[in-house]
Short mmCIF file of C-alpha atoms in Angstrom, two decimals:
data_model
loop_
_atom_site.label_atom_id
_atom_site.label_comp_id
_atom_site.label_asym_id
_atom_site.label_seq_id
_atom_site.Cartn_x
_atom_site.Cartn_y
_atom_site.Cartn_z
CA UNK A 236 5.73 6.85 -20.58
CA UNK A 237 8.96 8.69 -20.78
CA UNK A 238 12.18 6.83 -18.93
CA UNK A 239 12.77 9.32 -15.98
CA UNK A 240 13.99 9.06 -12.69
CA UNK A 241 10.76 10.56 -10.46
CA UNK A 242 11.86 12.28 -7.05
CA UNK A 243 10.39 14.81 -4.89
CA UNK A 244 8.48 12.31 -4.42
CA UNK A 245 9.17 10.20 -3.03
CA UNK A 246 11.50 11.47 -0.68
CA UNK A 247 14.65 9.60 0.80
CA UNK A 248 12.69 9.48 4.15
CA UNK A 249 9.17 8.16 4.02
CA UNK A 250 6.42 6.00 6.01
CA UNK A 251 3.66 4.22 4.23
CA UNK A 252 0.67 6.07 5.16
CA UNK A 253 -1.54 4.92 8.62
CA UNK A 254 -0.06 6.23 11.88
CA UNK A 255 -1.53 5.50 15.46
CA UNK A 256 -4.65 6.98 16.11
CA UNK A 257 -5.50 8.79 19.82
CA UNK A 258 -6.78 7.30 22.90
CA UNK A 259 -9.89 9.51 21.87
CA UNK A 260 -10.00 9.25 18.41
CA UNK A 261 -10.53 5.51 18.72
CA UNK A 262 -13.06 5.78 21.47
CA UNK A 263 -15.21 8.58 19.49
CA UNK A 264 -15.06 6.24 16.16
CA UNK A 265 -16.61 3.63 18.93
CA UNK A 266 -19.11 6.11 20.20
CA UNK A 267 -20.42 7.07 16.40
CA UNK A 268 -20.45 3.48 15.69
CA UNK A 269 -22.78 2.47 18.65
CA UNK A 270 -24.86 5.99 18.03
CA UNK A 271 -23.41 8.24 20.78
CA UNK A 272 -22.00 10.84 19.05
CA UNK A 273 -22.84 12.78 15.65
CA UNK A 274 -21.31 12.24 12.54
CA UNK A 275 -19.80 16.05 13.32
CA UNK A 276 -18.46 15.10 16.83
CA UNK A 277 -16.73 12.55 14.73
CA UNK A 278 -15.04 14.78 12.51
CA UNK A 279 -14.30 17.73 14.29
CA UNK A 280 -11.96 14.90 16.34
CA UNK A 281 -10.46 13.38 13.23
CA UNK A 282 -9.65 16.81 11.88
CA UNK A 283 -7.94 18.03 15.22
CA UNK A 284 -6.04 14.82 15.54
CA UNK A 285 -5.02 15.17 10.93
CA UNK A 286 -3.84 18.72 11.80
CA UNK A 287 -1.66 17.77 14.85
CA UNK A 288 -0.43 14.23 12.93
CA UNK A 289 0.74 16.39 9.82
CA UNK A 290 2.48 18.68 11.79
CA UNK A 291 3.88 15.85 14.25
CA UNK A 292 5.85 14.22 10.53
CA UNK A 293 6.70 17.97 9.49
CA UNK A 294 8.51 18.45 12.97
CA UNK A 295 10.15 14.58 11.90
CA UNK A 296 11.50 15.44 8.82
CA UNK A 297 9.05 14.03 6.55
CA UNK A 298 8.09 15.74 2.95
CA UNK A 299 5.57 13.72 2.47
CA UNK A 300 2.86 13.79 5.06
CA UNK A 301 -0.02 11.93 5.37
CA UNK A 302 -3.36 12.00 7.04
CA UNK A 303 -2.56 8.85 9.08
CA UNK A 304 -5.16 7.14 7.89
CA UNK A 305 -7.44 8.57 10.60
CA UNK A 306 -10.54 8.44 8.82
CA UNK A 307 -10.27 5.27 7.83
CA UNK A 308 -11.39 1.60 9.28
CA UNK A 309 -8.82 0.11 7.39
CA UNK A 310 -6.11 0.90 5.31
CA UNK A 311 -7.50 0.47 2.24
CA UNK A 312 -10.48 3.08 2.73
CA UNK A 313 -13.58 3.24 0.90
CA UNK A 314 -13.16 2.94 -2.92
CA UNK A 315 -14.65 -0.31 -3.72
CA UNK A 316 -17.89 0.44 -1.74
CA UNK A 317 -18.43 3.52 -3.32
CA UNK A 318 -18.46 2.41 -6.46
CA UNK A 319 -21.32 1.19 -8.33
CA UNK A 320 -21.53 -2.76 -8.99
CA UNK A 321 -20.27 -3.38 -5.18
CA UNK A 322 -21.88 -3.93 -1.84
CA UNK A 323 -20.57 -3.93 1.23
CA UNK A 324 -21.48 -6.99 3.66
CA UNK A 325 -20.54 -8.07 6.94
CA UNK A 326 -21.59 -11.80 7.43
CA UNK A 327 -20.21 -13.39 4.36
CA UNK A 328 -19.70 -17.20 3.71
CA UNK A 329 -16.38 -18.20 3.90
CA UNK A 330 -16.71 -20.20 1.50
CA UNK A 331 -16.46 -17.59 -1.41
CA UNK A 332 -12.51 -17.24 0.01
CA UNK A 333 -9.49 -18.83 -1.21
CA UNK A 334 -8.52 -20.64 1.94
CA UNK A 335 -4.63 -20.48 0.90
CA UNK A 336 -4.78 -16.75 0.36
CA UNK A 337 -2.52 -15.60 3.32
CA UNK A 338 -4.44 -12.93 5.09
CA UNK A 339 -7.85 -16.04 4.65
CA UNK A 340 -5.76 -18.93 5.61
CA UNK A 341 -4.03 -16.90 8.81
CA UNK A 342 -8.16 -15.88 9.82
CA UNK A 343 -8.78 -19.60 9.31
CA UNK A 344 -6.34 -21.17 11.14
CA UNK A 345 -6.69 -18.70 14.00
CA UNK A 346 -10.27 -20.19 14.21
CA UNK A 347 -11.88 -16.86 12.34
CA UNK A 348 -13.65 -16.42 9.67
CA UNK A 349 -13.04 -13.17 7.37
CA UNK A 350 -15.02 -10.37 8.54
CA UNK A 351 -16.55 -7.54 6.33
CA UNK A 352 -16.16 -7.74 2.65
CA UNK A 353 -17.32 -6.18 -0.41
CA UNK A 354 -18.71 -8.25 -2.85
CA UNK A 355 -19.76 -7.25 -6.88
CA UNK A 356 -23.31 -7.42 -8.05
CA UNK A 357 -23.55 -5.41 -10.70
CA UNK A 358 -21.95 -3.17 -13.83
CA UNK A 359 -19.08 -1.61 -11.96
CA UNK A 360 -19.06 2.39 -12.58
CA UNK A 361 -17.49 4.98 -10.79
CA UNK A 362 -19.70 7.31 -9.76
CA UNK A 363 -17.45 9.86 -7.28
CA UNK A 364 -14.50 9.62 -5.39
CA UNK A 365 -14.27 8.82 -1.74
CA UNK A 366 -11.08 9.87 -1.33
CA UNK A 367 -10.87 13.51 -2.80
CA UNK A 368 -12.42 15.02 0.37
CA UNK A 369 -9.81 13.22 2.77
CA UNK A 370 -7.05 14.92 0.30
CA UNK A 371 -8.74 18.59 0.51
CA UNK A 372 -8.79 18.42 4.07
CA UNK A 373 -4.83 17.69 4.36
CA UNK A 374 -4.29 20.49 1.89
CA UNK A 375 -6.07 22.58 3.98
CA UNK A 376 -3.33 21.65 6.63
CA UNK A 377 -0.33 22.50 4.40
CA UNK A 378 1.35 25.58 2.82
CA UNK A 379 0.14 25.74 -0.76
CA UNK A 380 3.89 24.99 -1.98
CA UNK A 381 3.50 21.45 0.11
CA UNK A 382 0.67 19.92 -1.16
CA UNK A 383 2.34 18.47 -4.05
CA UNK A 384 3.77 16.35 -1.39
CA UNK A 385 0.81 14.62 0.43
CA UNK A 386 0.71 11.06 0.32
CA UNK A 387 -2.48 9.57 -0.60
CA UNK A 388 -2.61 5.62 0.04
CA UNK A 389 -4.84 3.99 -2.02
CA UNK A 390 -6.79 0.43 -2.51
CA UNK A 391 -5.25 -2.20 -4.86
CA UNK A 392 -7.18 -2.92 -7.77
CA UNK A 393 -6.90 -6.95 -7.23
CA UNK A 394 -8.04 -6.64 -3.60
CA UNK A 395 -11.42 -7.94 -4.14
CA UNK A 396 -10.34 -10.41 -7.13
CA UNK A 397 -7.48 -12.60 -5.46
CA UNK A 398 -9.10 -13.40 -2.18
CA UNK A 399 -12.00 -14.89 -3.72
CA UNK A 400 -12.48 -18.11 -5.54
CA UNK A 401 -12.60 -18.93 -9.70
CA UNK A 402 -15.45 -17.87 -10.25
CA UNK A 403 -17.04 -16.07 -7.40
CA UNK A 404 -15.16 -12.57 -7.84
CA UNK A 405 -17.89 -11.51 -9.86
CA UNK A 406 -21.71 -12.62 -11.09
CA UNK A 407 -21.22 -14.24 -14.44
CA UNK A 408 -24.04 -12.81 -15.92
CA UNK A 409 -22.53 -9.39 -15.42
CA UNK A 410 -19.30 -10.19 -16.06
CA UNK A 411 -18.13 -12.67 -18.97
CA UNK A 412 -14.65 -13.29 -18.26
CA UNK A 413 -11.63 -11.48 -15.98
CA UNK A 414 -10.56 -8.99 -18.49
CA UNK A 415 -14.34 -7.49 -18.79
CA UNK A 416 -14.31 -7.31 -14.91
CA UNK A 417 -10.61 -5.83 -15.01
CA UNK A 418 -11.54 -3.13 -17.66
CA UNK A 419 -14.61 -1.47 -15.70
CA UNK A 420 -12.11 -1.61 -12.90
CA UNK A 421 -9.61 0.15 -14.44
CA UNK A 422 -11.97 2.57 -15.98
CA UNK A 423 -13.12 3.44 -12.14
CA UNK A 424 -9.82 3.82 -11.00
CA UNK A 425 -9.07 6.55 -14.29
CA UNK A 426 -12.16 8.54 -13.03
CA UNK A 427 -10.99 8.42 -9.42
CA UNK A 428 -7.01 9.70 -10.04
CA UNK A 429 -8.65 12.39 -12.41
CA UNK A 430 -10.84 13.48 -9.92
CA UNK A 431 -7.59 13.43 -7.14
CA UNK A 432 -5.45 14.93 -10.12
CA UNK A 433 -8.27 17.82 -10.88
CA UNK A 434 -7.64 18.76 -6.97
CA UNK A 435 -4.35 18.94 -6.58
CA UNK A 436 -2.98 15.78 -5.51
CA UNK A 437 0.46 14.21 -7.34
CA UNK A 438 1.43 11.57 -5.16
CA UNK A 439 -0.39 8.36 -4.54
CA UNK A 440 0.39 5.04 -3.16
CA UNK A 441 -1.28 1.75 -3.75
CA UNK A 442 -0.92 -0.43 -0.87
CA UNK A 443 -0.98 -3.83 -2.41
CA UNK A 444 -1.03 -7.18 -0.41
CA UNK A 445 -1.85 -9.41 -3.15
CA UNK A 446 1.62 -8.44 -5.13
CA UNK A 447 3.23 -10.19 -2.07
CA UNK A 448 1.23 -13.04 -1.78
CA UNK A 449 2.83 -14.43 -4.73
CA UNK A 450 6.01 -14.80 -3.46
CA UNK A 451 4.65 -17.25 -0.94
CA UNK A 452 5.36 -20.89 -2.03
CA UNK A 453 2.94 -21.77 0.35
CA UNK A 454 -0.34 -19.51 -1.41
CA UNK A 455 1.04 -21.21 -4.53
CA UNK A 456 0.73 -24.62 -3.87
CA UNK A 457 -2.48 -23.97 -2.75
CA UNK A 458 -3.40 -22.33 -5.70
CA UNK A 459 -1.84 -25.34 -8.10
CA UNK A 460 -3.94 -27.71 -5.73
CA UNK A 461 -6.99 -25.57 -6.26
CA UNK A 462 -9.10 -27.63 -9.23
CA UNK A 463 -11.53 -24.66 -9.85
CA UNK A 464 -8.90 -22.20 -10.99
CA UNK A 465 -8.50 -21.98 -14.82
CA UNK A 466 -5.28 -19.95 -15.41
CA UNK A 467 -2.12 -20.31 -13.53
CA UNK A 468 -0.86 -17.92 -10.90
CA UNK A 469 1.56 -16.23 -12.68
CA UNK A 470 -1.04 -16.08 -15.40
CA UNK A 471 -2.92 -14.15 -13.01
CA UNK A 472 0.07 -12.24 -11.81
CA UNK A 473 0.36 -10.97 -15.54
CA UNK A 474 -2.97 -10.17 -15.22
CA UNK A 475 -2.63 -7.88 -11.95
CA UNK A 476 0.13 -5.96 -13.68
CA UNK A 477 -1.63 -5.02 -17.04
CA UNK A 478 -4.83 -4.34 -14.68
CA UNK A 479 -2.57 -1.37 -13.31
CA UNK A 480 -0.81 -0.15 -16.56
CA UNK A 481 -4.23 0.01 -17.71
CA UNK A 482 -5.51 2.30 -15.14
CA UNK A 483 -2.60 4.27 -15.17
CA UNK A 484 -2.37 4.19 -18.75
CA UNK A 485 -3.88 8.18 -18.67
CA UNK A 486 -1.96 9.97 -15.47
CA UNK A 487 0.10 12.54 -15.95
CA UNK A 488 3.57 12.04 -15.98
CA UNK A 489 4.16 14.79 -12.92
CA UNK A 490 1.67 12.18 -11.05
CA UNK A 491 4.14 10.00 -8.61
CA UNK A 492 2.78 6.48 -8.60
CA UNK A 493 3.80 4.19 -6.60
CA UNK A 494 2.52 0.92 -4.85
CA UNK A 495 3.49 -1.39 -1.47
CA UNK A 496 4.16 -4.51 -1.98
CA UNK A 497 2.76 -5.28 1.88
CA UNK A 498 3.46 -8.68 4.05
CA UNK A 499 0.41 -8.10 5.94
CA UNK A 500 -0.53 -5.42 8.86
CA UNK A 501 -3.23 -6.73 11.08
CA UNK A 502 -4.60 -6.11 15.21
CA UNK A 503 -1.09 -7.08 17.14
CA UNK A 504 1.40 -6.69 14.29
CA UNK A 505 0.43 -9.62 12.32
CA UNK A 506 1.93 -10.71 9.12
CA UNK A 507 0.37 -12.80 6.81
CA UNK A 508 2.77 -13.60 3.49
CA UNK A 509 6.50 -14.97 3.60
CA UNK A 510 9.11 -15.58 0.48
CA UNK A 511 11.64 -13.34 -1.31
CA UNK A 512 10.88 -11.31 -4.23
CA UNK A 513 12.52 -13.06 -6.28
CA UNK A 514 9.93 -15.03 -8.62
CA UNK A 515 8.30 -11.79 -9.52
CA UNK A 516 11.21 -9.75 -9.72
CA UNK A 517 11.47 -9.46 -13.55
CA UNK A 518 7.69 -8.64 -14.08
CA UNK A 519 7.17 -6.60 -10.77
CA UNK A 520 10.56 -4.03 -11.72
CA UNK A 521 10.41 -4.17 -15.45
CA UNK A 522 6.70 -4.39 -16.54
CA UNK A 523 4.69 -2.65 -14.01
CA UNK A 524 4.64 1.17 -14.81
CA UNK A 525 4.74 2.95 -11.46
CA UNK A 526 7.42 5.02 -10.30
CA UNK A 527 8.14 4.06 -6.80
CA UNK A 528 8.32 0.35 -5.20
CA UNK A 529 7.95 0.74 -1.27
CA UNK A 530 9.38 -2.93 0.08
CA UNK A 531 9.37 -4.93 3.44
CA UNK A 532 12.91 -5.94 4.43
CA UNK A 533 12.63 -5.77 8.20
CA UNK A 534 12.87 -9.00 8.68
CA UNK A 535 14.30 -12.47 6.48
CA UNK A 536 10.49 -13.69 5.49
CA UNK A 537 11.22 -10.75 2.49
CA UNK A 538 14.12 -12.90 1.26
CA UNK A 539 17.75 -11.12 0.63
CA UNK A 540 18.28 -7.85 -1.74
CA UNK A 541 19.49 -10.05 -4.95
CA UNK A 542 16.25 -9.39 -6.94
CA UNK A 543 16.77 -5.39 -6.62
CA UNK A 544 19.36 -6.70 -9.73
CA UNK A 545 16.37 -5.85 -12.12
CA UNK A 546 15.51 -2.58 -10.54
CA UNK A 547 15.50 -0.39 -13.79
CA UNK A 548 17.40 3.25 -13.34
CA UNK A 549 14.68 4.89 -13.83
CA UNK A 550 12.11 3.75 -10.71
CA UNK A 551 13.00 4.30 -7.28
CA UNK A 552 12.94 1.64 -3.75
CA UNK A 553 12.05 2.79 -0.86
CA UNK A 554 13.95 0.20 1.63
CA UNK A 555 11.45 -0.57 4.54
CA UNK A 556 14.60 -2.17 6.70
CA UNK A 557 12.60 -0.92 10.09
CA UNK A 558 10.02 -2.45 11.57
CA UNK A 559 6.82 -0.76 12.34
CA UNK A 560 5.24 -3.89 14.07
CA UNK A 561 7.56 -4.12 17.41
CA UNK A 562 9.04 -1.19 19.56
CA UNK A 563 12.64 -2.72 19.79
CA UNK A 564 15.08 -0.41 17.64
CA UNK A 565 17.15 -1.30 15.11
CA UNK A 566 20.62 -0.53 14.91
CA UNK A 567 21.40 2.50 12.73
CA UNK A 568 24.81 1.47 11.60
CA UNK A 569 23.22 -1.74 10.78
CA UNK A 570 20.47 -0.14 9.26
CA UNK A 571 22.95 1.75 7.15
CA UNK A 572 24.92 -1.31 5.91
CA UNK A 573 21.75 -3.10 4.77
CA UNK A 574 21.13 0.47 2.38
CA UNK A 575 24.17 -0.12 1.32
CA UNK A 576 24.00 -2.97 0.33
CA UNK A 577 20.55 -3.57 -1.38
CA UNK A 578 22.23 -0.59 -3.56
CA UNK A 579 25.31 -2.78 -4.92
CA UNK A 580 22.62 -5.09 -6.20
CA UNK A 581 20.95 -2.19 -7.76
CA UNK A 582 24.40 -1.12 -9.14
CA UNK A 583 25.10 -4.85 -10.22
CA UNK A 584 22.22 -5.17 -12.12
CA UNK A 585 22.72 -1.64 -14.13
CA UNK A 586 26.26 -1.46 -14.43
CA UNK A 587 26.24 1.59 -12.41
CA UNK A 588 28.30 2.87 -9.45
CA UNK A 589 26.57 2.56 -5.79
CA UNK A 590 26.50 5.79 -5.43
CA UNK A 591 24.78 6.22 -8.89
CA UNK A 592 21.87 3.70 -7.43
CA UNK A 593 21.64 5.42 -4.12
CA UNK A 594 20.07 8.22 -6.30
CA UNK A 595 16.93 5.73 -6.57
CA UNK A 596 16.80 4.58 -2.92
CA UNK A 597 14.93 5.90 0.10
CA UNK A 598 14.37 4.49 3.45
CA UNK A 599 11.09 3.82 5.86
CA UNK A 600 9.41 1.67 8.19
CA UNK A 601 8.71 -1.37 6.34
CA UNK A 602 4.87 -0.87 6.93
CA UNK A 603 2.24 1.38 8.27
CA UNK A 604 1.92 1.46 12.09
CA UNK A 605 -1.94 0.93 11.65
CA UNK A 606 -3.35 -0.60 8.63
CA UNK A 607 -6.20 -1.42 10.81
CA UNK A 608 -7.39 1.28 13.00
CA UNK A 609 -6.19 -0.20 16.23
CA UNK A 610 -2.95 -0.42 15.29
CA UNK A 611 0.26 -2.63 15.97
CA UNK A 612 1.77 -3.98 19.11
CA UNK A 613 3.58 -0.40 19.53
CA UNK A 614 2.54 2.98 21.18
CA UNK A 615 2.79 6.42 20.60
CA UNK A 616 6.98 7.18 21.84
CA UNK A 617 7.82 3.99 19.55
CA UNK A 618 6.50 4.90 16.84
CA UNK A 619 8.02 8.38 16.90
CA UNK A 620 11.14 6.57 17.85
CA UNK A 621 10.92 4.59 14.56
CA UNK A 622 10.18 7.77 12.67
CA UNK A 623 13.24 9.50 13.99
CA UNK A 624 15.51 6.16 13.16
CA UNK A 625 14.03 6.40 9.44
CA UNK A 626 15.27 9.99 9.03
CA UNK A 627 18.41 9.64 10.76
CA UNK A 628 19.01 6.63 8.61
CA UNK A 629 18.39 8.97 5.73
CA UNK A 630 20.28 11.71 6.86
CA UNK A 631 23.07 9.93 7.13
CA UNK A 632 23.49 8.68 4.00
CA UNK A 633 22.05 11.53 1.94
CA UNK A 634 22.53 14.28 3.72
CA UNK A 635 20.70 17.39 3.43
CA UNK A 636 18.27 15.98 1.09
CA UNK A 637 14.77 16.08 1.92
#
């Protein structure tokens, strides 16, 4: 992959993807679900309420517009159960779950057990995308010059791997060992960003929980304390990253990649994974081949900016220094400083000038504002509120640039 700086996107203003839904999007999802309303009732909503959401971030400033999520339960959308080799189930023993993964230990100690899940059960095959239509339908909604823009926010590959334990990811006699399991994964996930490719799309963004979750000392004693697991967990971190280069070992290099290292999103702004990025720095900057790294530094869980030191010069970070999770706003001088700053580490670490590194920085909320459909302890006017912040921020400090 050649050693070039991709921009345009991402843009030095972005978001991550899910946006509040209506009062009456939310309450005609309901309706379907309980049989009240057609599947076409449905959608003639969600498309109203894409069309007004992507012209809502075009009147904000933002290049890169998204759907919102809108059609979507949850952030991560429907790959896995579309594919061949997984089902979908709703009553699943908890068991199965690492308890010290954060988003199953938080549902545990809460008193929960995880809801829905998709488990595998067979030869895992892609067999067509069930994203492609959500992308046609928000390039429907933008001038033809634009849609080279739209964000697409896509499932991790390791969603359905880490949160289950050694051993019960996958039926044995399907699936010999990890790398098997990984390889018809990555195969699936080729098919699906040739299929998005084939229609236009160039700019996807993994949203990726797990990435996070080893920064969290406390996930990792858990996992050293875990007798059934076989290979460390930075074993398996190595593993997670040469599970993406493989799938994105075909893309075309005008494809912007990039991926979301996410602290958790859940009903009432909950976060579910603490610590710094600092013991996966190296790998996570230097060995992972995606373009773009979209971090959460809205708050001190995400530890300081020191590990942006091994940010090569030719990725970009998009700084998520606001919060989407609370309504209070930040401080845009503040705001400003902490750019600033993350950017002499960047410099440190390349022996560039700042304002050399500020060519691979942009700014955003540090999440979505609904990973899961009802969205975060913020309404409408905040979220707009943290929208305009972002692109002031970014106007500020590179101004006139989209």
């Amino acid at each position: 992959m050649a050693h070039q700086l991709h921009h345009n996107p991402p843009f030095r203003a972005e978001h991550l993807g899910s946006l509040l839904r209506t009062d009456e999007l939310l309450k005609t999802k309901t309706a379907f679900e309980q049989g009240q309303v057609s599947q076409a009732e449905l959608s003639a909503i969600e498309n109203k309420d894409i069309k007004e959401i992507a012209e809502t971030q075009k009147k904000l400033g933002y290049a890169a517009v998204s759907d919102g999520e809108y059609r979507r339960h949850m952030f991560w959308g429907s790959f896995f159960p579309g594919l061949d080799g997984f089902e979908e189930v709703t009553d699943i023993d908890a068991d199965v779950f690492r308890p010290y993964a954060p988003d199953v230990a938080a549902f545990l100690e809460a008193g929960h057990k995880p809801g829905e899940s998709v488990i595998c059960t067979g030869k895992i095959k892609h067999v067509g995308s069930t994203y492609v239509d959500e992308f046609k339908y928000m390039a429907s909604v933008v001038p033809p010059e634009e849609v080279k823009n739209i964000k697409l926010t896509l499932a991790a590959p390791n969603w359905y791997h880490l949160r289950y334990k050694e051993g019960k990811a996958y039926p044995k006699d399907v699936y010999a060992s990890d790398d098997e399991y990984f390889a018809d994964i990555a195969k699936a996930y080729q098919d699906e960003l040739q299929i998005l490719y084939d229609a236009g799309c160039r700019n996807v963004q993994f949203d990726d929980p797990n990435l996070a979750y080893f920064c969290s000392d406390k996930m990792l004693a858990g996992w050293e304390a875990d007798p059934l697991n076989v290979i460390t967990a930075d074993e398996t971190f190595e593993k997670y990253v040469k599970l993406y280069n493989d799938l994105l070992s075909k893309r075309p290099a005008d494809f912007h990649i990039g991926v979301h290292i996410c602290r958790g999103n859940f009903v009432g702004s909950r976060h579910f994974s603490e610590g710094g990025y600092d013991r996966i720095a190296t790998k996570l900057f230097k060995e992972l081949n995606v373009d773009t790294y979209y971090l959460e530094y809205d708050t001190p869980r995400a530890g300081g900016f020191e590990p942006l030191k091994e940010l090569p010069t030719h990725k970009n970070v998009i700084l998520g220094v606001v919060t989407s999770k609370f309504p209070e706003l930040e401080d845009k001088e503040e705001m400003k400083k902490r750019v600033y700053d993350a950017a002499k580490f960047i410099a440190e670490g390349n022996k560039i000038s700042v304002e050399e590194a500020l060519k691979q920085v942009g700014v955003s909320p540090q999440c979505g504002f609904a990973s899961h459909r009802e969205g975060n302890a913020i309404d409408r006017n905040g979220m707009i509120a943290k929208l305009k912040l972002v692109r002031e921020i970014a106007n500020d400090i590179w101004p006139g640039q989209l």
